[in-house]
Coordinates of C-alpha atoms and ligand atoms in Angstrom, one line a residue:
M911 CA -8.2 -9.7 -21.7
S912 CA -8.4 -9.5 -17.9
C913 CA -8.2 -6.9 -15.2
V914 CA -6.9 -8.1 -11.9
V915 CA -6.6 -5.9 -8.7
V916 CA -4.2 -6.6 -5.9
V917 CA -5.0 -5.0 -2.5
G918 CA -3.7 -5.2 1.0
T919 CA -6.2 -6.7 3.5
Q920 CA -4.6 -5.6 6.7
W921 CA -2.8 -2.4 7.6
G922 CA -0.3 -2.4 4.8
D923 CA 3.1 -4.1 4.2
E924 CA 1.4 -7.5 3.4
G925 CA 3.8 -8.2 0.6
K926 CA 1.9 -6.5 -2.3
G927 CA 5.1 -5.7 -4.1
K928 CA 6.3 -9.3 -4.2
V929 CA 2.9 -10.6 -5.5
V930 CA 2.6 -7.8 -8.1
D931 CA 6.1 -8.5 -9.4
L932 CA 5.2 -12.2 -9.6
L933 CA 1.8 -11.6 -11.4
T934 CA 3.4 -9.2 -13.8
R935 CA 4.6 -12.3 -15.8
Q936 CA 1.0 -12.8 -16.8
A937 CA 0.2 -9.0 -17.2
D938 CA 1.0 -6.5 -19.9
V939 CA 0.3 -3.3 -18.0
V940 CA 0.7 -2.6 -14.3
V941 CA -1.1 0.4 -12.8
R942 CA -0.9 2.3 -9.4
F943 CA -4.2 4.0 -8.6
Q944 CA -4.0 5.5 -5.1
G945 CA -1.6 6.5 -2.3
G946 CA 1.8 8.0 -3.0
N947 CA 5.3 7.5 -1.7
N948 CA 4.0 6.6 1.7
A949 CA 4.1 3.1 0.1
G950 CA 7.2 1.0 0.2
H951 CA 6.9 -2.1 -1.9
T952 CA 9.8 -4.6 -1.7
L953 CA 10.9 -6.9 -4.5
V954 CA 13.6 -9.6 -4.0
V955 CA 15.1 -11.3 -7.0
G956 CA 18.0 -13.5 -6.1
K957 CA 20.6 -11.3 -4.4
D958 CA 18.9 -8.0 -5.6
K959 CA 16.4 -6.1 -3.5
F960 CA 14.4 -3.2 -4.8
I961 CA 12.1 -0.9 -2.7
L962 CA 9.6 1.0 -4.8
H963 CA 7.6 3.9 -3.5
L964 CA 5.8 5.3 -6.6
I965 CA 6.8 3.3 -9.6
P966 CA 4.6 0.2 -10.0
S967 CA 6.1 -3.1 -8.9
G968 CA 6.0 -4.5 -12.5
I969 CA 9.0 -2.3 -13.5
L970 CA 11.6 -5.1 -13.3
H971 CA 9.8 -6.7 -16.3
T972 CA 11.0 -4.0 -18.7
S973 CA 8.9 -5.2 -21.6
K974 CA 5.7 -4.4 -19.7
K975 CA 4.2 -1.0 -19.3
C976 CA 3.8 0.6 -15.9
L977 CA 1.4 3.5 -15.3
I978 CA 0.9 5.9 -12.4
G979 CA -2.8 6.8 -12.3
N980 CA -4.6 10.1 -11.5
G981 CA -5.5 8.8 -8.0
V982 CA -1.9 8.7 -7.0
V983 CA -0.3 11.8 -5.3
V984 CA 3.1 12.3 -6.8
D985 CA 6.2 13.8 -5.3
L986 CA 8.2 14.4 -8.5
E987 CA 11.5 14.7 -6.6
V988 CA 11.0 11.2 -5.3
L989 CA 9.8 9.9 -8.7
Q990 CA 12.9 11.3 -10.4
Q991 CA 15.2 9.7 -7.8
E992 CA 13.4 6.4 -8.2
I993 CA 13.8 6.5 -12.0
L994 CA 17.4 7.4 -11.8
A995 CA 18.2 4.8 -9.1
L996 CA 16.6 2.0 -11.2
Q997 CA 18.5 3.2 -14.3
E998 CA 21.8 3.1 -12.4
R999 CA 21.0 -0.5 -11.4
G1000 CA 20.6 -1.4 -15.1
I1001 CA 16.8 -1.4 -15.2
A1002 CA 15.6 0.3 -18.4
V1003 CA 13.1 2.9 -17.3
S1004 CA 11.9 5.3 -20.0
P1005 CA 8.7 6.8 -21.4
K1006 CA 8.4 3.5 -23.3
N1007 CA 7.6 1.5 -20.2
L1008 CA 6.5 4.2 -17.6
G1009 CA 3.7 6.7 -17.9
L1010 CA 2.4 9.3 -15.4
S1011 CA -1.1 10.6 -15.5
E1012 CA -1.5 14.2 -16.4
R1013 CA -4.3 14.4 -13.9
A1014 CA -2.2 13.2 -10.9
Q1015 CA -1.9 15.6 -8.0
L1016 CA 1.5 16.9 -7.0
I1017 CA 2.9 16.6 -3.5
L1018 CA 4.9 19.9 -3.2
P1019 CA 7.4 20.8 -0.5
F1020 CA 4.7 22.7 1.6
H1021 CA 2.6 19.5 1.8
K1022 CA 5.5 17.7 3.5
H1023 CA 6.2 20.7 5.7
L1024 CA 2.5 20.8 6.8
D1025 CA 2.4 17.0 7.4
L1026 CA 5.4 17.2 9.7
A1027 CA 4.5 20.4 11.5
R1028 CA 1.0 19.1 12.3
E1029 CA 2.3 15.8 13.5
A1030 CA 4.8 17.6 15.8
Q1031 CA 2.0 19.8 17.1
K1032 CA -0.2 16.9 17.9
G1033 CA 2.5 15.3 20.0
K1034 CA 1.2 12.1 21.6
A1035 CA -2.0 12.3 19.7
S1036 CA -0.2 12.1 16.4
I1037 CA -1.3 9.6 13.7
G1038 CA 2.2 8.5 13.0
T1039 CA 2.1 9.4 9.3
T1040 CA 5.0 8.7 7.0
G1041 CA 5.6 12.5 6.9
R1042 CA 5.5 12.4 3.1
G1043 CA 2.8 15.1 2.7
I1044 CA 0.1 12.6 1.7
G1045 CA -2.8 13.9 3.8
P1046 CA -2.2 17.6 2.9
C1047 CA -2.0 16.8 -0.8
Y1048 CA -5.3 14.9 -0.8
E1049 CA -6.8 17.8 1.2
D1050 CA -5.9 20.3 -1.5
K1051 CA -7.2 18.0 -4.2
V1052 CA -10.6 17.9 -2.6
A1053 CA -10.5 21.6 -1.7
R1054 CA -9.9 22.2 -5.5
I1055 CA -6.7 24.1 -4.8
G1056 CA -4.3 21.3 -5.7
I1057 CA -1.8 21.4 -8.5
R1058 CA -1.9 18.6 -11.1
V1059 CA 0.9 17.3 -13.3
V1060 CA -0.7 19.0 -16.3
D1061 CA -0.7 22.4 -14.4
L1062 CA 3.0 22.0 -13.9
L1063 CA 3.6 21.7 -17.6
D1064 CA 2.4 25.3 -18.1
P1065 CA 4.9 27.4 -16.1
E1066 CA 2.4 30.4 -15.8
V1067 CA -0.4 28.3 -14.5
F1068 CA 2.0 26.5 -12.1
A1069 CA 3.4 29.8 -10.7
E1070 CA 0.0 31.3 -10.3
R1071 CA -1.6 28.3 -8.5
L1072 CA 1.4 27.9 -6.3
K1073 CA 1.5 31.5 -5.2
T1074 CA -2.3 31.5 -4.5
N1075 CA -2.0 28.3 -2.5
L1076 CA 0.9 29.5 -0.4
I1077 CA -0.9 32.7 0.8
E1078 CA -3.1 30.6 3.0
K1079 CA -0.5 27.9 3.8
N1080 CA 2.2 30.4 4.8
F1081 CA -0.3 32.2 7.1
I1082 CA -0.9 28.9 8.8
F1083 CA 2.8 28.0 9.0
E1084 CA 3.7 31.4 10.6
N1085 CA 0.8 32.1 12.8
F1086 CA -0.6 28.8 13.8
L1087 CA 2.1 26.1 13.5
K1088 CA 4.9 28.6 14.2
V1089 CA 7.3 27.2 11.6
P1090 CA 9.1 29.1 8.8
P1091 CA 7.1 29.9 5.6
I1092 CA 7.8 28.5 2.2
D1093 CA 9.2 30.7 -0.6
P1094 CA 7.3 30.2 -3.8
Q1095 CA 10.2 31.2 -5.9
A1096 CA 12.4 28.5 -4.4
V1097 CA 9.8 25.9 -5.4
I1098 CA 9.6 27.3 -8.9
N1099 CA 13.4 27.2 -9.2
T1100 CA 13.5 23.5 -8.2
Y1101 CA 10.5 22.5 -10.3
G1102 CA 11.8 24.0 -13.6
P1103 CA 14.3 21.3 -14.3
L1104 CA 12.1 18.6 -12.8
T1105 CA 9.3 19.5 -15.2
E1106 CA 11.5 18.9 -18.2
F1107 CA 12.7 15.6 -16.8
I1108 CA 9.2 14.4 -16.3
R1109 CA 7.5 15.9 -19.4
P1110 CA 8.1 12.8 -21.7
Y1111 CA 6.4 10.5 -19.2
V1112 CA 3.2 12.4 -18.9
T1113 CA 0.2 10.7 -20.5
N1114 CA -3.6 10.1 -20.3
V1115 CA -3.6 6.9 -18.3
S1116 CA -7.3 6.1 -18.8
L1117 CA -6.8 6.2 -22.5
R1118 CA -3.7 4.0 -22.3
I1119 CA -5.7 1.4 -20.3
E1120 CA -8.5 1.5 -22.8
E1121 CA -6.1 0.9 -25.7
A1122 CA -4.5 -2.0 -23.9
L1123 CA -7.9 -3.6 -23.2
S1124 CA -8.9 -3.2 -26.8
E1125 CA -5.8 -5.1 -27.8
N1126 CA -6.8 -7.9 -25.4
K1127 CA -4.1 -7.2 -22.9
N1128 CA -4.0 -8.1 -19.2
I1129 CA -4.0 -5.3 -16.7
L1130 CA -2.8 -5.6 -13.1
F1131 CA -3.8 -2.9 -10.7
E1132 CA -1.4 -2.5 -7.7
G1133 CA -2.9 -1.3 -4.5
A1134 CA -0.9 0.5 -1.8
Q1135 CA -1.5 0.6 1.9
G1136 CA -4.2 -1.7 3.2
T1137 CA -8.0 -2.0 3.6
H1138 CA -7.9 -1.0 7.3
L1139 CA -6.0 2.2 6.4
D1140 CA -8.8 3.2 4.1
I1141 CA -10.1 6.8 4.7
D1142 CA -13.7 5.5 4.7
H1143 CA -13.5 2.0 5.9
G1144 CA -10.4 1.9 8.1
T1145 CA -9.7 2.6 11.7
Y1146 CA -10.5 6.4 11.3
P1147 CA -8.7 8.7 12.1
Y1148 CA -5.7 6.4 12.2
V1149 CA -5.8 5.9 8.5
T1150 CA -4.2 7.2 5.3
S1151 CA -6.0 9.9 3.2
S1152 CA -6.9 7.7 0.2
N1153 CA -9.0 4.7 -0.5
P1154 CA -6.9 1.6 -0.8
V1155 CA -9.9 -0.6 -1.4
A1156 CA -10.4 -2.2 -4.8
G1157 CA -13.3 0.0 -5.8
S1158 CA -10.9 2.9 -5.9
V1159 CA -9.2 1.4 -9.0
C1160 CA -12.0 2.9 -11.1
H1161 CA -11.7 6.6 -10.1
G1162 CA -8.0 6.4 -9.5
S1163 CA -7.1 5.2 -12.9
G1164 CA -10.1 5.9 -15.2
V1165 CA -11.4 2.5 -15.9
G1166 CA -15.1 1.4 -15.5
P1167 CA -16.1 -1.2 -12.8
T1168 CA -17.5 -3.6 -15.4
R1169 CA -13.9 -4.2 -16.7
I1170 CA -12.6 -5.8 -13.5
Q1171 CA -12.6 -9.6 -13.2
S1172 CA -10.9 -10.5 -10.0
V1173 CA -9.5 -9.1 -6.8
V1174 CA -6.6 -10.7 -5.0
G1175 CA -6.3 -9.8 -1.3
I1176 CA -2.8 -10.1 0.1
V1177 CA -2.8 -11.5 3.6
K1178 CA 0.3 -11.6 5.8
A1179 CA 0.2 -14.9 7.8
Y1180 CA 0.2 -12.7 10.9
T1181 CA -0.6 -9.0 11.4
T1182 CA 1.5 -5.9 11.4
R1183 CA 0.8 -2.2 11.7
V1184 CA 3.2 0.8 11.6
G1185 CA 2.2 4.1 13.1
G1186 CA -0.6 4.8 15.7
G1187 CA -4.1 3.4 16.0
P1188 CA -6.0 0.4 17.4
F1189 CA -4.6 -3.1 16.8
P1190 CA -6.6 -5.7 18.7
T1191 CA -4.3 -8.7 18.2
E1192 CA -1.0 -6.8 18.9
L1193 CA 1.6 -8.8 20.8
T1194 CA 3.7 -6.7 23.0
D1195 CA 5.5 -9.7 24.5
E1196 CA 8.5 -11.8 23.2
I1197 CA 6.3 -13.5 20.5
G1198 CA 5.7 -10.1 19.0
L1199 CA 9.4 -9.3 19.1
A1200 CA 10.3 -12.6 17.6
L1201 CA 7.9 -12.1 14.7
R1202 CA 9.4 -8.6 14.1
E1203 CA 12.9 -9.9 14.0
K1204 CA 12.2 -13.1 12.0
G1205 CA 9.9 -11.2 9.6
G1206 CA 12.3 -8.2 9.2
E1207 CA 9.3 -6.1 10.2
Y1208 CA 10.8 -2.6 9.8
G1209 CA 9.1 -0.1 7.6
A1210 CA 10.3 -0.1 3.9
T1211 CA 9.6 3.7 3.8
T1212 CA 10.5 5.1 7.2
G1213 CA 12.5 2.3 8.8
R1214 CA 10.2 2.3 11.8
P1215 CA 9.7 -1.0 13.7
R1216 CA 6.3 -2.5 12.8
R1217 CA 4.0 -3.6 15.6
C1218 CA 3.3 -7.3 15.2
G1219 CA 0.4 -9.6 16.3
W1220 CA -1.6 -12.7 15.5
L1221 CA -3.8 -13.1 12.4
D1222 CA -7.1 -11.4 12.8
A1223 CA -10.1 -13.0 10.9
V1224 CA -12.3 -10.0 11.8
V1225 CA -10.0 -7.7 9.8
L1226 CA -9.9 -10.2 7.0
R1227 CA -13.6 -10.9 6.7
D1228 CA -14.2 -7.1 6.5
S1229 CA -11.6 -6.9 3.8
A1230 CA -13.2 -9.8 1.8
R1231 CA -16.5 -7.9 1.9
L1232 CA -15.1 -4.4 1.3
N1233 CA -13.0 -5.5 -1.7
G1234 CA -15.1 -8.3 -3.1
L1235 CA -12.1 -10.6 -2.9
T1236 CA -12.0 -13.5 -5.3
Q1237 CA -8.8 -15.1 -3.9
L1238 CA -6.2 -14.6 -1.2
A1239 CA -2.5 -14.6 -1.5
V1240 CA -1.0 -15.6 1.9
T1241 CA 2.6 -14.2 2.5
K1242 CA 5.3 -14.8 5.0
L1243 CA 4.0 -18.2 6.1
D1244 CA 7.7 -19.1 6.7
V1245 CA 7.9 -16.5 9.5
L1246 CA 5.5 -18.6 11.6
T1247 CA 7.8 -21.6 11.4
G1248 CA 9.1 -22.5 14.9
Q1249 CA 6.1 -21.1 16.8
K1250 CA 4.9 -23.9 19.1
K1251 CA 1.3 -22.6 19.1
I1252 CA -0.3 -20.2 16.7
K1253 CA -3.4 -18.1 17.4
I1254 CA -6.1 -16.8 15.1
C1255 CA -8.5 -14.2 16.3
T1256 CA -12.1 -15.2 15.3
G1257 CA -14.1 -12.3 16.9
Y1258 CA -13.9 -9.5 19.4
S1259 CA -15.3 -9.6 22.9
F1260 CA -17.0 -6.4 23.9
N1261 CA -19.5 -5.9 26.8
N1262 CA -20.3 -9.6 27.0
Q1263 CA -21.0 -9.8 23.2
T1264 CA -18.8 -11.2 20.4
L1265 CA -18.4 -8.8 17.5
T1266 CA -17.6 -10.3 14.1
S1267 CA -16.9 -7.1 12.2
M1268 CA -14.8 -4.0 13.0
P1269 CA -16.8 -1.5 15.0
A1270 CA -16.8 2.1 13.6
R1271 CA -16.6 3.7 17.1
L1272 CA -12.9 4.1 18.0
K1273 CA -13.6 3.7 21.8
T1274 CA -15.4 0.4 21.2
L1275 CA -12.6 -0.9 19.1
E1276 CA -10.0 0.1 21.7
A1277 CA -12.0 -1.8 24.3
C1278 CA -12.4 -5.0 22.2
R1279 CA -10.5 -8.0 23.3
P1280 CA -9.6 -10.7 20.8
V1281 CA -11.3 -14.1 21.0
Y1282 CA -8.6 -16.6 20.0
E1283 CA -8.5 -20.2 18.8
E1284 CA -5.2 -21.9 19.1
W1285 CA -3.5 -24.1 16.5
E1286 CA -0.5 -26.3 16.5
G1287 CA 2.7 -24.9 15.0
W1288 CA 5.3 -26.6 12.8
S1289 CA 9.1 -26.5 13.0
E1290 CA 10.4 -27.7 9.7
P1291 CA 11.6 -25.0 7.2
I1292 CA 9.2 -24.5 4.3
E1293 CA 11.0 -22.1 2.0
G1294 CA 11.9 -24.8 -0.4
I1295 CA 8.3 -26.2 -0.7
R1296 CA 6.3 -25.5 -3.9
K1297 CA 3.1 -27.5 -3.4
R1298 CA 0.5 -26.9 -0.8
A1299 CA 0.1 -30.6 -0.2
N1300 CA 3.8 -30.8 0.7
L1301 CA 3.6 -28.2 3.5
P1302 CA 3.7 -29.5 7.1
Q1303 CA 0.3 -30.8 8.2
A1304 CA 0.0 -28.1 10.8
A1305 CA 0.6 -25.4 8.2
Q1306 CA -2.0 -26.9 5.9
K1307 CA -4.5 -26.9 8.7
Y1308 CA -3.8 -23.2 9.5
L1309 CA -4.4 -22.3 5.8
N1310 CA -7.5 -24.4 5.6
R1311 CA -8.9 -22.7 8.7
L1312 CA -8.0 -19.3 7.3
E1313 CA -10.0 -20.0 4.1
E1314 CA -12.9 -21.3 6.2
L1315 CA -13.0 -18.2 8.4
V1316 CA -12.6 -15.7 5.5
R1317 CA -14.7 -17.7 3.0
V1318 CA -12.3 -16.9 0.1
P1319 CA -10.0 -19.5 -1.5
I1320 CA -6.2 -19.1 -1.3
G1321 CA -4.6 -18.9 -4.7
I1322 CA -1.0 -18.0 -3.9
I1323 CA 1.2 -18.9 -0.9
S1324 CA 4.5 -17.1 -0.3
V1325 CA 7.1 -18.9 1.8
G1326 CA 10.1 -16.5 1.4
A1327 CA 10.9 -13.0 0.1
D1328 CA 12.3 -14.2 -3.2
R1329 CA 10.2 -14.2 -6.3
E1330 CA 10.7 -17.9 -6.6
E1331 CA 9.7 -18.8 -3.1
T1332 CA 6.1 -19.1 -4.0
L1333 CA 3.3 -21.7 -4.3
F1334 CA 1.2 -20.6 -7.2
P1335 CA -1.7 -23.0 -7.7
D1336 CA -4.3 -20.5 -9.0
N1337 CA -3.5 -17.8 -11.7
P1338 CA -6.0 -15.0 -11.3
F1339 CA -5.6 -14.1 -15.0
S1340 CA -6.9 -17.4 -16.2
Ligands
GDP2414 P1 4.1 -4.2 0.7 O1 4.2 -2.8 1.1 O2 2.8 -4.8 0.9 O3 4.7 -4.4 -0.7 O4 5.1 -5.0 1.7 P2 6.6 -4.5 2.1 O5 7.5 -4.6 1.0 O6 6.5 -3.2 2.8 O7 6.9 -5.6 3.3 C1 6.9 -6.9 3.0 C2 8.3 -7.5 3.4 O8 8.2 -8.9 3.5 C3 9.3 -7.2 2.4 O9 10.6 -7.1 3.1 C4 9.3 -8.4 1.5 O10 10.6 -8.7 0.9 C5 9.1 -9.5 2.5 N1 8.3 -10.7 2.1 C6 7.3 -10.8 1.2 N2 6.8 -12.0 1.1 C7 7.6 -12.8 2.0 C8 7.5 -14.1 2.4 O11 6.7 -14.9 2.0 N3 8.4 -14.5 3.4 C9 9.3 -13.6 3.9 N4 10.1 -14.1 4.9 N5 9.4 -12.3 3.5 C10 8.5 -11.9 2.6
IMO2415 P1 2.4 0.0 1.8 O1 1.9 0.3 0.4 C1 2.0 0.5 6.1 C2 0.4 4.3 7.5 C3 1.3 5.2 8.3 C4 0.3 5.9 9.2 C5 -0.9 6.1 8.4 C6 -1.1 7.5 7.8 O2 3.9 -0.1 1.9 O3 1.7 -1.1 2.4 P2 0.2 8.7 5.7 O4 1.6 9.0 5.6 O5 -0.4 7.8 4.7 O6 -0.7 9.9 6.0 O7 0.2 7.9 7.1 O8 -0.8 5.1 7.4 N1 0.8 3.9 6.2 C7 1.3 2.7 5.9 N2 1.5 1.6 6.7 N3 2.2 0.4 4.8 C8 2.0 1.5 4.0 O9 2.1 1.4 2.6 C9 1.5 2.7 4.5 N4 1.3 3.9 4.0 C10 0.8 4.7 5.0 O10 2.3 4.5 9.0 O11 0.0 5.0 10.3
MG2416 MG1 5.2 -1.5 2.5

């Protein structure tokens, strides 16, 4: 019996989906615990590519159980589409292998409407959200006016909570944001059939996890977003509205902290960020563009081009501490092939000082300049390599230096998007 957590260590899109799909071979249950369909997790198996937004990335292993925990904000229209799309592609998705927490909060049409209207109103100062209604849904949860899956199952409760909530929202829409109001009856009409579709999947996720643990099963927790998008520890206010750090597994799924054995931090071999906010090692030159093209760095959710830059050890050291990382999984090492010189940021220069962790003050972070060390690159293709010792010397040196700077061992190295393009010396479940 083992509980392993997978989290992103940067600003998201590190390759969590690929690693979760890979580790599902050793797991029995895979659980999402925060975020919503702002996530886009890509799995590549041979010629097939799947992008998952809400369903855990273990779903291709249809004998395993996937659970969506209470900490996730769920747009049921998206969940239904995702289930149907997988079924159409021959993946058996049913209440036997997928469960949705009765306590999960619902993203409703007015949350998306609010997200988009606010971003439009902010103009240049916008956060660059995914426009999926994530922030407004979490706001309602904390304000205790949210609507949970279990509330939807009772049509009277749903209608009443919806109407009450919309009194305030519609006032804001019409009088402040100057956008059309939302008609509660239209939402009720859409959600009737959706409720019946989703009803068989609804379960108590905390109990399902406890049962699995009592049967000595392995549980894999799949983080979404990344540590530096964390609402508490990230580059606030340019963050998401949940806690992507490993600690949030406990409240987002209903499992106690003493049950967790290891935490795998996914590290892209360089850095990307999508949306606004500070990014000290961003490359706005041709190297940044080359990384974007070679790495296919376009958002899996919104299609937006991702900003690219060098690896940042300040970001990673913070992540090691904030998540209690026990191992790293380095992805997209192949994308660096062909770079003559590769840089790693080891600290930030600010006012004649060198900072070694992220400053909380936004203005300070914006004024920070990265302190780089430069490493030799390699030119030979590495996609076919399966042993660390067989990687080009320069790639090995880069990985050794990364381990030294972050002080966490590397257990997995990914050299291509496909499931099989992986060096896997250290199984976190063992
Ligand atoms: P996630 O949100 O963390 O799951 O990551 P995304 O799926 O948004 O973005 C990662 C992208 O990189 C996807 O297109 C993956 O298929 C791809 N990918 C993952 N690992 C590797 C790798 O080692 N090499 C290459 N070239 N692509 C990879
Ligand atoms: P995965 O799980 C990358 C970013 C958005 C925006 C900020 C707030 O695929 O790694 P939100 O819609 O959450 O309110 O947007 O967070 N963001 C992500 N960036 N990967 C993600 O998920 C993200 N989810 C949100 O671009 O900057
Ligand atoms: Mg993604």
